[in-house]
Coordinates of C-alpha atoms and ligand atoms in Angstrom, one line a residue:
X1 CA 0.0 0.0 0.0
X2 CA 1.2 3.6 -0.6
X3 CA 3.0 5.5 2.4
X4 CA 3.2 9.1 2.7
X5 CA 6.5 10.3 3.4
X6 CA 8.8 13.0 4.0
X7 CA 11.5 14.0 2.7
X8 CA 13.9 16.0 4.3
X9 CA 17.2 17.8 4.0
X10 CA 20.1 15.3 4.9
X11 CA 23.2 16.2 6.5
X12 CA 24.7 19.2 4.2
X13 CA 28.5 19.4 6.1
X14 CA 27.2 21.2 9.0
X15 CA 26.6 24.1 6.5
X16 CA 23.3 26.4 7.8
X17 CA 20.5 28.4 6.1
X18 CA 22.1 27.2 2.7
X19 CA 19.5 29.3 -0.6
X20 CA 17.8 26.3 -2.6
X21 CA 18.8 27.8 -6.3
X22 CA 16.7 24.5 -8.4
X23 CA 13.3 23.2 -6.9
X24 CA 13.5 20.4 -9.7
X25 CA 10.4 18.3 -8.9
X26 CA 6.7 19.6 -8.7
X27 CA 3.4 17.3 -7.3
X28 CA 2.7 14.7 -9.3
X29 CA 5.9 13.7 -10.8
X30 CA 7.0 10.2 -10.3
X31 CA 10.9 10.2 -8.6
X32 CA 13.1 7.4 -8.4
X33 CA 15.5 7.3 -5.4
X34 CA 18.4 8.8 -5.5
X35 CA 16.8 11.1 -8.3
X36 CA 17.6 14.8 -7.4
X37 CA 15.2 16.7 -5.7
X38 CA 16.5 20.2 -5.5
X39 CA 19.5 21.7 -6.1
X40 CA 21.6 23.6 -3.0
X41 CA 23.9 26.9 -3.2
X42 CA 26.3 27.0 -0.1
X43 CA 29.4 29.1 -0.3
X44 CA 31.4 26.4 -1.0
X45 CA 29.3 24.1 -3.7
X46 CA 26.3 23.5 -5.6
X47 CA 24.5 20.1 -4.1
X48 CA 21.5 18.3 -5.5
X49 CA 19.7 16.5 -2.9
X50 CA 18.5 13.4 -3.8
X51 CA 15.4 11.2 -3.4
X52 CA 15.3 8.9 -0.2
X53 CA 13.3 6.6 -1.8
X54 CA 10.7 6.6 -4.9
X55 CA 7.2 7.6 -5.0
X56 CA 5.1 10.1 -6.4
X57 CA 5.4 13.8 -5.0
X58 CA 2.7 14.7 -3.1
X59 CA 3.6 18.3 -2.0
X60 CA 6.6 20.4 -2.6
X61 CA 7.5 22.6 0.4
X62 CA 10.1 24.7 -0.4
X63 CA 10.6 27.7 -3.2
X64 CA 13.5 28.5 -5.1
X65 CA 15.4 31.2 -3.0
X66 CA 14.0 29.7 0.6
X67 CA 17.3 28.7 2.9
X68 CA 17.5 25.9 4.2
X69 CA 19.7 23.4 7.4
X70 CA 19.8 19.7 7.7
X71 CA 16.0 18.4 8.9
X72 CA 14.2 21.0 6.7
X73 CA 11.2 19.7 4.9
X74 CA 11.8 19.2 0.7
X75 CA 8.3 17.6 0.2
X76 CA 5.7 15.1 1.0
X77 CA 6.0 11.4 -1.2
X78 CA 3.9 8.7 -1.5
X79 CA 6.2 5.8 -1.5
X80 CA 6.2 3.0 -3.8
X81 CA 5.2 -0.1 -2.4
X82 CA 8.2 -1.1 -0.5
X83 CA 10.3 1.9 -0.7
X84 CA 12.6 1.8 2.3
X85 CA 12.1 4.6 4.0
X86 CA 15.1 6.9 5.1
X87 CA 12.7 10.1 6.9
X88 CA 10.3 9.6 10.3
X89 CA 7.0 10.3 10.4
X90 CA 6.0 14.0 9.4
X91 CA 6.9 16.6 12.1
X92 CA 4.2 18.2 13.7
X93 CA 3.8 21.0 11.1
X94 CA 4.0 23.8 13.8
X95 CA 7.6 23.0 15.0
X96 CA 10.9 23.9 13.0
X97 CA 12.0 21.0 11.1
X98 CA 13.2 18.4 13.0
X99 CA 16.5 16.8 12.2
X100 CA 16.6 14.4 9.5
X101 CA 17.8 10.8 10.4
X102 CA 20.4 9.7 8.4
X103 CA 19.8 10.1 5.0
X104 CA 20.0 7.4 2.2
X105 CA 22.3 9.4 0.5
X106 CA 24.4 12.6 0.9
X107 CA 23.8 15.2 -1.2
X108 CA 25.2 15.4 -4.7
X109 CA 27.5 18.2 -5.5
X110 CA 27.1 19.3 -8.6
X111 CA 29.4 22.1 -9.4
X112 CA 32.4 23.0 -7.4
X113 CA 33.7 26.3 -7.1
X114 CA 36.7 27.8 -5.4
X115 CA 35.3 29.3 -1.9
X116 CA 34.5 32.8 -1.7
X117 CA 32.1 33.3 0.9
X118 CA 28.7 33.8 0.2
X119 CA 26.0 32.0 2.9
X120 CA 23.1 34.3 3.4
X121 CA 21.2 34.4 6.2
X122 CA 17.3 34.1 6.8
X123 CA 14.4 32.9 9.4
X124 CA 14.1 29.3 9.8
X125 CA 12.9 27.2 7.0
X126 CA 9.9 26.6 9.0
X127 CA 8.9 29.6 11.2
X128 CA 7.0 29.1 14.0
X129 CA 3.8 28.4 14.3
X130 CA 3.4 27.6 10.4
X131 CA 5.3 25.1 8.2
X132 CA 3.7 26.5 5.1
X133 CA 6.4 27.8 2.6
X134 CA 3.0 29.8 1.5
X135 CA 2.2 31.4 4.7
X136 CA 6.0 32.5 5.7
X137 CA 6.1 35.8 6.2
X138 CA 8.3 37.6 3.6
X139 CA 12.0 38.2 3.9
X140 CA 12.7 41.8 4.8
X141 CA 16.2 43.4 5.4
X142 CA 15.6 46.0 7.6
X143 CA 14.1 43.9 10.6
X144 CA 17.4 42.2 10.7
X145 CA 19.1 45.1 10.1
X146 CA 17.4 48.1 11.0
X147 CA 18.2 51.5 9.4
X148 CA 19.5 51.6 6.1
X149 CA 22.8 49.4 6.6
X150 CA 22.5 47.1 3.8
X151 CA 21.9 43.4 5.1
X152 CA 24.6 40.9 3.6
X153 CA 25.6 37.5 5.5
X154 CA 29.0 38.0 7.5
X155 CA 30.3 36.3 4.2
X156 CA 29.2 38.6 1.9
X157 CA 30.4 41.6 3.7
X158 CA 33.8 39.4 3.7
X159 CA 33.4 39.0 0.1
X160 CA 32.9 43.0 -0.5
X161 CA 35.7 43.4 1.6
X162 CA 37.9 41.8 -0.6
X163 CA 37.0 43.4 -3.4
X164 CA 37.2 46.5 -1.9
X165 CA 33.5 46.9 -2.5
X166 CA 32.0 49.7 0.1
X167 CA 29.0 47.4 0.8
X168 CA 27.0 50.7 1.7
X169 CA 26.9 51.2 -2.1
X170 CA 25.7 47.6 -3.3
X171 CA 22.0 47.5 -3.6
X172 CA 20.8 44.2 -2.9
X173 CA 18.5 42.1 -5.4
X174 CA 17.5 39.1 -3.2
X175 CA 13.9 38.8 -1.2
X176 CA 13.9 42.0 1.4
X177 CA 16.5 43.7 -0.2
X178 CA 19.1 41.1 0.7
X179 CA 22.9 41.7 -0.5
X180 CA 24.0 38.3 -2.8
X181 CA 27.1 37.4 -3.9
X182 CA 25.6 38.2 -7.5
X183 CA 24.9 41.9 -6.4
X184 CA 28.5 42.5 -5.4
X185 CA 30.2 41.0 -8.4
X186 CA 27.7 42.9 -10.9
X187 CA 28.5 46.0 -8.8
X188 CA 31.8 45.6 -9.8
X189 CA 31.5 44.9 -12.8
X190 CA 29.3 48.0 -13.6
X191 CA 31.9 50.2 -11.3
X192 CA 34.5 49.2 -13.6
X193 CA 32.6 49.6 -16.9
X194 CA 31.8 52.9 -16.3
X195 CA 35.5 53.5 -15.1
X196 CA 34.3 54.6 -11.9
X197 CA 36.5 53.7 -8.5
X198 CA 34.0 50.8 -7.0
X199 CA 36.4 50.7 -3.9
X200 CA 36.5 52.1 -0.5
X201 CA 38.6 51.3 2.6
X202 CA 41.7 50.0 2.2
X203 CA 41.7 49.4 -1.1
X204 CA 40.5 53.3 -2.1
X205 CA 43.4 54.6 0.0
X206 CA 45.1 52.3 -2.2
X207 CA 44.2 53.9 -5.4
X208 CA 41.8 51.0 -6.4
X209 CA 42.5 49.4 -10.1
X210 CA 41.3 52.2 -11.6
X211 CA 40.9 50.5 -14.8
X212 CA 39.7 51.3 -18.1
X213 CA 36.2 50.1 -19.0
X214 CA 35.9 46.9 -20.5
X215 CA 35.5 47.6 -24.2
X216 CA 31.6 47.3 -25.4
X217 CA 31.6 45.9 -28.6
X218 CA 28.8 45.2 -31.2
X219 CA 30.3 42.3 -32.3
X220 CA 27.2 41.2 -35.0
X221 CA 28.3 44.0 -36.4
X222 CA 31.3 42.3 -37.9
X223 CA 30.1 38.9 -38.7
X224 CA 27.6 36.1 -37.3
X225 CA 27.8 35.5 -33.8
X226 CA 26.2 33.5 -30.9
X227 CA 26.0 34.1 -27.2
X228 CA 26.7 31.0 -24.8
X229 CA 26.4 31.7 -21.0
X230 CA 29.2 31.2 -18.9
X231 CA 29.2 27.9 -17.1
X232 CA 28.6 28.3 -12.7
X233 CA 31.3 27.2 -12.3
X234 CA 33.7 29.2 -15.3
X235 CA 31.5 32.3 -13.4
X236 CA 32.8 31.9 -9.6
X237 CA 36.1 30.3 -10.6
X238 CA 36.5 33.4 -12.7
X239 CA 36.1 35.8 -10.1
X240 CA 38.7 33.8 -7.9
X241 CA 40.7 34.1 -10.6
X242 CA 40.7 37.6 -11.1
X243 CA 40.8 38.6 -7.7
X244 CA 44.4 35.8 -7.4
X245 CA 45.3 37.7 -10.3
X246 CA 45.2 41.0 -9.2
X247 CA 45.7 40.6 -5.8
X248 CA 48.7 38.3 -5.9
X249 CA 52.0 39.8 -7.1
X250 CA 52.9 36.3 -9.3
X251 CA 56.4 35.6 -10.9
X252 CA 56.8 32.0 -12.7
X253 CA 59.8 30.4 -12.1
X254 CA 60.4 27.8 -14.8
X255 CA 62.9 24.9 -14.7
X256 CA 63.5 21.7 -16.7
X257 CA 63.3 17.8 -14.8
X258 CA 65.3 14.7 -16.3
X259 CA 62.6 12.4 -16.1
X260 CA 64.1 9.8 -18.3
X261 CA 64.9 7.5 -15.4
X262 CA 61.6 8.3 -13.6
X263 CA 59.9 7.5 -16.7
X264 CA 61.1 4.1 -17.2
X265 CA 60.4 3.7 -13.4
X266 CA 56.8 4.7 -14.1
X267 CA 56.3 2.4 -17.2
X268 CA 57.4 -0.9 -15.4
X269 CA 54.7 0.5 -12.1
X270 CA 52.0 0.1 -14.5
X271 CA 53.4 -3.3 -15.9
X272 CA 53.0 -4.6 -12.5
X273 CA 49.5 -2.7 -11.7
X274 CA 47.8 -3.0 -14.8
X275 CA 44.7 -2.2 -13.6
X276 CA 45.8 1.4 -12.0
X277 CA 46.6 4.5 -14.1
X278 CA 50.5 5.5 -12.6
X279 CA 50.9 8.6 -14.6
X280 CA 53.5 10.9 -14.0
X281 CA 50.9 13.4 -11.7
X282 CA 51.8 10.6 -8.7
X283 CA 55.5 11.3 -8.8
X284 CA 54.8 14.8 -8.8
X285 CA 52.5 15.2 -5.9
X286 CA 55.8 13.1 -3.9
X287 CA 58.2 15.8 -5.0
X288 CA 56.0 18.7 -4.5
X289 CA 56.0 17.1 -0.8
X290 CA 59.3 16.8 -0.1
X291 CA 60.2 20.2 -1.7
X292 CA 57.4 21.2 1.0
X293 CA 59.3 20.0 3.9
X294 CA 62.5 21.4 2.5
X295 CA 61.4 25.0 2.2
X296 CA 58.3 25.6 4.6
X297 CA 57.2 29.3 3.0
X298 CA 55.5 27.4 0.4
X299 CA 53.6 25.6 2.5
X300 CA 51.5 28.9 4.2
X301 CA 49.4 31.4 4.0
X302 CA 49.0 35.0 4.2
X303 CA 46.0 35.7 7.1
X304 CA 44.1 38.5 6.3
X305 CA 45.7 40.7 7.9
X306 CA 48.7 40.2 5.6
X307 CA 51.4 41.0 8.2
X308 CA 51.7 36.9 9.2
X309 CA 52.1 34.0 7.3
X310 CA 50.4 30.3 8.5
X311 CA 52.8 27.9 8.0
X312 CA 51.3 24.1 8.0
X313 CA 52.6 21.5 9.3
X314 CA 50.1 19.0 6.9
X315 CA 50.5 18.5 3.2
X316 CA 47.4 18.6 1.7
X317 CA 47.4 19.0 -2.3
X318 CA 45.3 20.4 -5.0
X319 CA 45.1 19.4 -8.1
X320 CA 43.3 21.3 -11.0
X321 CA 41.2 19.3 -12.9
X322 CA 39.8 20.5 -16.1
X323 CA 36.0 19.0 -16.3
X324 CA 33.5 20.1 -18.9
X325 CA 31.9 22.6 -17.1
X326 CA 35.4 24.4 -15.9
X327 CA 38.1 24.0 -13.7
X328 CA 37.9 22.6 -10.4
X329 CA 40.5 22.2 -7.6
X330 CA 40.0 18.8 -5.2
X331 CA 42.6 18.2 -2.3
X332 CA 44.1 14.8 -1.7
X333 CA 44.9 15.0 1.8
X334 CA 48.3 14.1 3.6
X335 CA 50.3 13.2 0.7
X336 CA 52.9 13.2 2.8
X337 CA 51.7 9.4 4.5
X338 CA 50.5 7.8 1.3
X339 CA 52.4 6.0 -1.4
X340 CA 52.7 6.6 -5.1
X341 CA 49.9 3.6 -5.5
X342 CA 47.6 4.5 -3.0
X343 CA 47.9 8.6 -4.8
X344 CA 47.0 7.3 -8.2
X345 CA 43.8 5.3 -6.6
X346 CA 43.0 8.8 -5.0
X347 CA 43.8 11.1 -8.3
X348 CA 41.8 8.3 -10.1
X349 CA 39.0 8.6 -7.7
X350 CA 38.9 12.6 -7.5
X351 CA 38.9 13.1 -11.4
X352 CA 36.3 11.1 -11.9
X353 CA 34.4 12.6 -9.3
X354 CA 35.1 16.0 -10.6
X355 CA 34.4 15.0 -13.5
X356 CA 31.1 13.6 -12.8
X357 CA 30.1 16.5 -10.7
X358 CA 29.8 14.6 -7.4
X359 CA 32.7 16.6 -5.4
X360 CA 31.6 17.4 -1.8
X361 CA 32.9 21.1 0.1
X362 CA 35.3 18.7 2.4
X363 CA 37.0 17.3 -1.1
X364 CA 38.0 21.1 -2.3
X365 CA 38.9 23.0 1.2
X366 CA 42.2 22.9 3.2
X367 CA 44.8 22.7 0.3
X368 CA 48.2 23.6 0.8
X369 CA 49.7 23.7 -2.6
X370 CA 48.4 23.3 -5.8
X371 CA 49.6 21.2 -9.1
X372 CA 47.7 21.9 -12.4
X373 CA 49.5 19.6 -14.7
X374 CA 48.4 19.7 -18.6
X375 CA 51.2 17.4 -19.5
X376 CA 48.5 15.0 -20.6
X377 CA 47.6 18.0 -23.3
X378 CA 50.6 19.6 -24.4
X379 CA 52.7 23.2 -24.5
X380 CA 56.2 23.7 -23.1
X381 CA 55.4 26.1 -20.2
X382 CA 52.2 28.5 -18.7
X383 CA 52.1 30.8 -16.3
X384 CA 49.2 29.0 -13.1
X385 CA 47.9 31.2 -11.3
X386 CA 47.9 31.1 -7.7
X387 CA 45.1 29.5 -5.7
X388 CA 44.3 32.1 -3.2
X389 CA 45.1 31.5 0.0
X390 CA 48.1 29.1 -1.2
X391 CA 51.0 30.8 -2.0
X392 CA 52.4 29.1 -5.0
X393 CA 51.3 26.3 -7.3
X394 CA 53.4 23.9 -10.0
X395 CA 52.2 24.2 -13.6
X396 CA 53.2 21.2 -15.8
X397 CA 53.9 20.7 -19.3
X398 CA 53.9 17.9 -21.5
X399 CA 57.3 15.5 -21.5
X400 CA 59.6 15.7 -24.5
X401 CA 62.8 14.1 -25.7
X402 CA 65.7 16.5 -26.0
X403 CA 69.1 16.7 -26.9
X404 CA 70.8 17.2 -23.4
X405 CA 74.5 17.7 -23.6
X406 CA 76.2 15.0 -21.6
X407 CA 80.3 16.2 -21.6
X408 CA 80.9 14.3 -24.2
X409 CA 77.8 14.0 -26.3
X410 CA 74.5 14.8 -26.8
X411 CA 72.4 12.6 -25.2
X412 CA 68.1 11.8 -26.1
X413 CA 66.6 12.7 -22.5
X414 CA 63.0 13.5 -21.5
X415 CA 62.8 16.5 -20.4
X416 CA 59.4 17.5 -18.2
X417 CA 58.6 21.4 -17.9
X418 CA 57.9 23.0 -14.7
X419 CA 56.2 26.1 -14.0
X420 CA 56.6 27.6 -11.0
X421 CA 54.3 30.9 -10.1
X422 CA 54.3 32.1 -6.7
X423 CA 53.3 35.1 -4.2
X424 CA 56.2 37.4 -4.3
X425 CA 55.2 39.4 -0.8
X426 CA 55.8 35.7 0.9
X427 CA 58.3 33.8 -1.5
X428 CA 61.6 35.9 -3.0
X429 CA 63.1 34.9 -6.2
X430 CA 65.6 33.2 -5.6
X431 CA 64.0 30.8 -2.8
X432 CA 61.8 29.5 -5.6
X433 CA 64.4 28.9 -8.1
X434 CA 65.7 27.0 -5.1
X435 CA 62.4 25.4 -4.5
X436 CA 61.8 24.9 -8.4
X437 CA 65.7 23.5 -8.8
X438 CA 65.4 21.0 -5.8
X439 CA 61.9 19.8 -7.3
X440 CA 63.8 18.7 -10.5
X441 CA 66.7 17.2 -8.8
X442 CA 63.8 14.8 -6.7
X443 CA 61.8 14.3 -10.2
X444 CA 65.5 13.5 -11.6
X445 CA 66.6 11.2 -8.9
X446 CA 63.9 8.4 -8.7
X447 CA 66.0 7.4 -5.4
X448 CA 65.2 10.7 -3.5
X449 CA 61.8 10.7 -4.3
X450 CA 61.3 7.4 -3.1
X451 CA 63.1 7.7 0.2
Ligands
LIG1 N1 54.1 14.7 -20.0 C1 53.8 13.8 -20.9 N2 52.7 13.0 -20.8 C2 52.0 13.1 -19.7 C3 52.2 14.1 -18.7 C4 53.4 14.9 -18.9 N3 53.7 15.9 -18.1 N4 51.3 14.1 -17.8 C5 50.5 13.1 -18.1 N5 50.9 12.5 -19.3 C6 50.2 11.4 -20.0 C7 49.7 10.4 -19.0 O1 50.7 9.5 -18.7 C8 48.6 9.8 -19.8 O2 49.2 8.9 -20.8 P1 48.4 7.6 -21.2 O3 47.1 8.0 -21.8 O4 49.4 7.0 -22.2 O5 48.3 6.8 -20.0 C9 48.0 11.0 -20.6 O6 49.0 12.0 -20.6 C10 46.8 11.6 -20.0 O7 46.9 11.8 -18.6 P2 45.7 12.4 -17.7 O8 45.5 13.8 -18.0 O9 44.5 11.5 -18.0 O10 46.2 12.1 -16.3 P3 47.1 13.0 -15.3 O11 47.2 12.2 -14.1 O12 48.3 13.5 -15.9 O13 46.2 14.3 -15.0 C11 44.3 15.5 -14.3 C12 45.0 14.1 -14.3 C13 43.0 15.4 -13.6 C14 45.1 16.5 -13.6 C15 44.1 15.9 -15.8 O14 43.2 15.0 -16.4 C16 43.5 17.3 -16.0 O15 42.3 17.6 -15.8 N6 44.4 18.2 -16.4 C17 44.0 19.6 -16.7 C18 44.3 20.5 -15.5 C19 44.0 21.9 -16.0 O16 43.1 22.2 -16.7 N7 44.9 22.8 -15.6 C20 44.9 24.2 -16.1 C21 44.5 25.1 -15.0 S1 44.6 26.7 -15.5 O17 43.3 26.9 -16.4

């Protein structure tokens, strides 16, 4: 017989009052378990909540734009016969949503950006007295923040900050006048194309960027065009980028590693692993460590404040992966205590998770150091740029034979590009030619990177 159900927001990484940006199922549609329900927007990743079991929706109980915590109430389902099912019986509808049990599933991440901040903050999901999305009262800025101080999460204002955004002057889009993310990045981006100085604070009394305008261009004008939107991900990732960009003093450092022996190394790994993909990334990741513990500054960060650096005593790394809907950054964690098998299982496992969209907030935070390698692609050297808070990261090129003169000869060696950009206010030049040199020596000396 048919069961009404609940479903309910499982555990979503401790993460609060998180906006739902995709309601993606409406009363009357049939779901399967597991089937994504609606889609999440913390400040750290997009997540798709899925199904705890299959039915036929019954009631949808949130809206697009509500925030939501763990417990709150997604919709009502009439289970299949024999659907296990993951949620209790319904809540009393006059109480906040009670906490979910555990949930069938996590959530799905979808799309993974860099963290920037960005959790708004809003009554309960349920406020009291009336469970009714319907009957919530509406969002209104000023009776969280009285007078006319824009309202913007703790986040938001962080965000601004950043920038160098006066928040006073962002006018906020979302229900009650709310400050978004999206409000303080199209503030920007009008500030600078009318060449006006968006910035206050700090960064006024620094002069600002002070650019130009970004060129307007009526492109149809010169030939047949079409417009494509900008991916989520290419969008936030972007703005990372352009803030590392313009924040970060970089200088690329770029050196040459033997990797002929390495190489031959590698090959007769994957003779004896055939199942497991040993590519080069794996050797990397070691010799990125060990030039960690050699030369500490690279493994820090600048606090806010600027004046001190963090210096970690972990050795977490990121690696870029390129995924069709932009770049994303997951950590493997303590590379330092894992071998070169057990780190291609883990790069395995996190591409393919990037790549499928299913990265989690805990698979992109706390990186130390980053490696985007397109060795597997081509060129003979880039300039990466730096993952903000990290103060340096390894671009690598693709592998070539070279002449390479011996002392008596020239010799056919492979030759592996290294990149090195890093944060000049924490790393001088020559420390990272040191850095960059003692990396190729490791990558040159299977030996040493093995010890
Ligand atoms: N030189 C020559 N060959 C290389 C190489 C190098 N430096 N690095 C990898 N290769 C080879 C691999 O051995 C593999 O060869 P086979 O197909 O014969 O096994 C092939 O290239 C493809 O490797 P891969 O790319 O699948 O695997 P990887 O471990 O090297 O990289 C990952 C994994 C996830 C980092 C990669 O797939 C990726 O996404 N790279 C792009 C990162 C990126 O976009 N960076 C730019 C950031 S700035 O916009």
């Amino acid at each position: 017989m048919a069961d009404l159900k609940e479903a309910r927001v499982p555990d979503i990484g401790g993460n609060a009052d998180v906006p739902v940006i995709e309601v993606l199922i409406k009363p009357g549609d049939r779901v399967e378990k597991d089937q994504s329900l609606i889609t999440l927007e913390s400040d750290k990743a997009t997540m798709e909540v899925p199904a705890p079991f299959a039915g036929v929706v019954k009631e949808v109980k949130l809206k697009v734009g509500d925030e939501v915590s763990e417990g709150a109430l997604i919709a009502t389902i009439e289970a299949a016969d024999g659907a296990v099912a993951a949620a209790p019986s319904p809540a009393p509808a006059a109480t906040a949503p009670a906490p979910a049990p555990a949930p069938a599933k996590v959530p799905e991440v979808k799309e993974e950006p860099i963290p920037l901040g960005g959790r708004s903050v809003l009554p309960g999901n349920a406020p009291e007295g009336d469970a009714s999305p319907q009957a919530r009262p509406p969002f209104d800025a000023k009776l969280v923040m009285p007078g006319d101080a824009p309202y913007a999460s703790p986040a938001i204002r962080a965000f601004a900050r950043e920038l160098g955004v006066d928040i006073q002057q962002v006018k906020g889009s979302s229900r009650g006048g709310r400050i978004v993310r999206e409000d303080v990045t199209a503030y920007v981006k009008h500030a600078l194309a009318s060449g006006a100085r968006p910035v206050s604070g700090a960064a006024a009394s620094a002069g600002g960027l002070n650019l130009l305008p970004w060129p307007k261009v009526d492109f149809a004008k010169f030939g047949e065009i079409e417009e494509k939107p900008l991916s989520r991900i290419q969008k936030i990732s972007g703005a990372n980028l352009a803030r590392n960009w313009a924040m970060i003093p970089h200088v690329t450092q770029h050196e040459d590693a033997d990797i002929t022996e390495l190489e031959a190394f590698r090959k007769k790994l994957g003779e004896e692993n055939k199942d497991l993909k040993i590519t080069p990334l794996v050797f990397q990741i070691k010799a990125v460590v060990a030039a960690l513990k050699k030369f500490p500054q690279f493994n820090a960060s600048l606090d806010e404040s600027t004046e001190k650096l963090i210096l970690k005593k972990y050795f977490h790394i990121g690696i870029a992966v390129d995924t069709p809907d932009g770049l994303v950054v997951p950590v493997i964690r303590d590379c330092d205590k894992k071998g070169l098998l057990d780190l291609a299982v883990e790069l395995g496992e996190i591409s393919k998770k990037a790549r499928d969209k299913k990265l989690g907030p805990n698979d992109m935070s706390g990186g130390c150091f980053s490696i985007s390698s397109l060795g597997g692609i081509g060129g003979t050297a880039f300039t990466p740029i730096v993952n903000a808070p990290e103060v340096a990261i390894l671009g690598v090129s693709k592998a070539q034979t070279k002449p390479v003169w011996n002392g008596k000869e020239f010799a056919p060696r492979l030759i592996l590009p290294l990149s090195l950009s890093y944060d000049h206010r924490v790393i001088d030049g020559a420390l990272a030619a040191r850095f960059a040199s003692f990396l190729a020596t490791q990558l040159g000396d299977i030996r040493r990177l093995l010890l």
